[in-house]
Amino acid sequence: MRVIAKKILREFWEKHNDSEEQLKTWYKEASKAAWTSPSDIKSEYAKASILKNSRVVFNICGNKYRLIVSINYERLWVFIRFIGTHNDYNKIDAGKI
């Protein structure tokens, strides 16, 4: 998968140091993956939430943070749409962001 854009993750972990290792690990795993459907993601990330509009929510640091991505399965692209605290996540519409 091509993950767009790592800069968003980097800026987040610079403010939230405890998320750095998990976000780096997620980035490496996602970059090596070849997800062709939501079930591919669920088999690797059982706690990921599959939403409408090709959105997927990943729990980071034991659900302290939430990462929302939009996935184009045909082109193998992952677009980072949101990374924030659980509280920040509760203030947005994950299916539209």
Coordinates of C-alpha atoms in Angstrom, one line a residue:
M1 CA 0.0 0.0 0.0
R2 CA 1.1 3.5 -0.6
V3 CA 0.5 5.6 2.5
I4 CA -0.2 9.3 1.9
A5 CA 1.1 11.3 3.9
K6 CA 3.5 10.2 6.6
K7 CA 4.1 13.9 7.4
I8 CA 0.8 14.0 9.2
L9 CA 1.8 11.1 11.4
R10 CA 5.2 12.6 12.1
E11 CA 3.7 15.9 13.2
F12 CA 1.3 14.1 15.5
W13 CA 4.0 12.0 17.2
E14 CA 6.2 15.1 17.7
K15 CA 3.3 16.5 19.9
H16 CA 2.3 13.1 21.4
N17 CA 5.6 11.2 22.0
D18 CA 3.9 8.1 23.4
S19 CA 2.4 7.5 19.9
E20 CA 5.6 7.5 17.9
E21 CA 6.6 3.8 18.0
Q22 CA 3.0 2.6 17.4
L23 CA 2.5 5.0 14.5
K24 CA 5.9 4.0 13.0
T25 CA 5.0 0.4 13.3
W26 CA 1.5 0.9 11.7
Y27 CA 3.1 2.9 8.9
K28 CA 5.6 0.1 8.1
E29 CA 3.0 -2.6 8.3
A30 CA 0.5 -0.6 6.1
S31 CA 3.3 0.2 3.6
K32 CA 4.1 -3.5 3.2
A33 CA 0.4 -4.6 3.1
A34 CA -1.6 -5.4 -0.1
W35 CA -5.1 -4.9 1.3
T36 CA -7.8 -5.6 -1.3
S37 CA -10.8 -5.6 1.0
P38 CA -11.9 -4.7 4.5
S39 CA -11.6 -8.3 5.5
D40 CA -7.9 -8.2 4.7
I41 CA -7.5 -5.4 7.3
K42 CA -9.7 -7.1 9.9
S43 CA -7.6 -10.3 9.6
E44 CA -4.5 -8.2 10.6
Y45 CA -6.2 -5.6 12.8
A46 CA -9.1 -7.3 14.6
K47 CA -10.0 -4.1 16.5
A48 CA -10.0 -1.9 13.4
S49 CA -13.4 -0.4 12.6
I50 CA -14.6 -0.5 9.1
L51 CA -16.8 2.5 8.2
K52 CA -18.7 3.7 5.1
N53 CA -16.9 5.5 2.3
S54 CA -13.9 3.2 2.4
R55 CA -12.9 4.6 5.8
V56 CA -11.1 2.5 8.5
V57 CA -10.4 3.5 12.1
F58 CA -7.3 2.1 13.8
N59 CA -6.8 2.3 17.6
I60 CA -3.4 3.6 18.5
C61 CA -1.8 3.3 22.0
G62 CA -4.6 1.1 23.4
N63 CA -7.4 3.4 21.9
K64 CA -5.9 6.5 23.4
Y65 CA -5.6 7.9 19.9
R66 CA -7.6 7.2 16.7
L67 CA -6.2 7.0 13.2
I68 CA -8.7 7.3 10.3
V69 CA -7.7 6.4 6.8
S70 CA -9.5 6.3 3.5
I71 CA -8.5 3.4 1.3
N72 CA -8.5 2.9 -2.5
Y73 CA -8.3 -0.9 -2.7
E74 CA -7.9 -1.0 -6.5
R75 CA -4.9 1.3 -6.5
L76 CA -3.5 0.2 -3.1
W77 CA -3.5 3.7 -1.7
V78 CA -4.1 4.7 1.9
F79 CA -4.9 8.3 2.6
I80 CA -4.5 9.5 6.2
R81 CA -7.6 11.5 7.0
F82 CA -7.3 12.1 10.7
I83 CA -5.2 11.4 13.7
G84 CA -6.2 12.6 17.1
T85 CA -7.1 11.8 20.7
H86 CA -10.1 9.7 21.4
N87 CA -11.8 12.9 22.6
D88 CA -11.0 14.7 19.3
Y89 CA -12.4 11.7 17.4
N90 CA -15.7 12.0 19.3
K91 CA -16.1 15.5 17.9
I92 CA -15.9 14.6 14.2
D93 CA -17.9 12.5 11.7
A94 CA -15.4 9.8 10.8
G95 CA -17.4 8.8 7.7
K96 CA -17.1 12.3 6.2
I97 CA -13.6 13.5 7.3

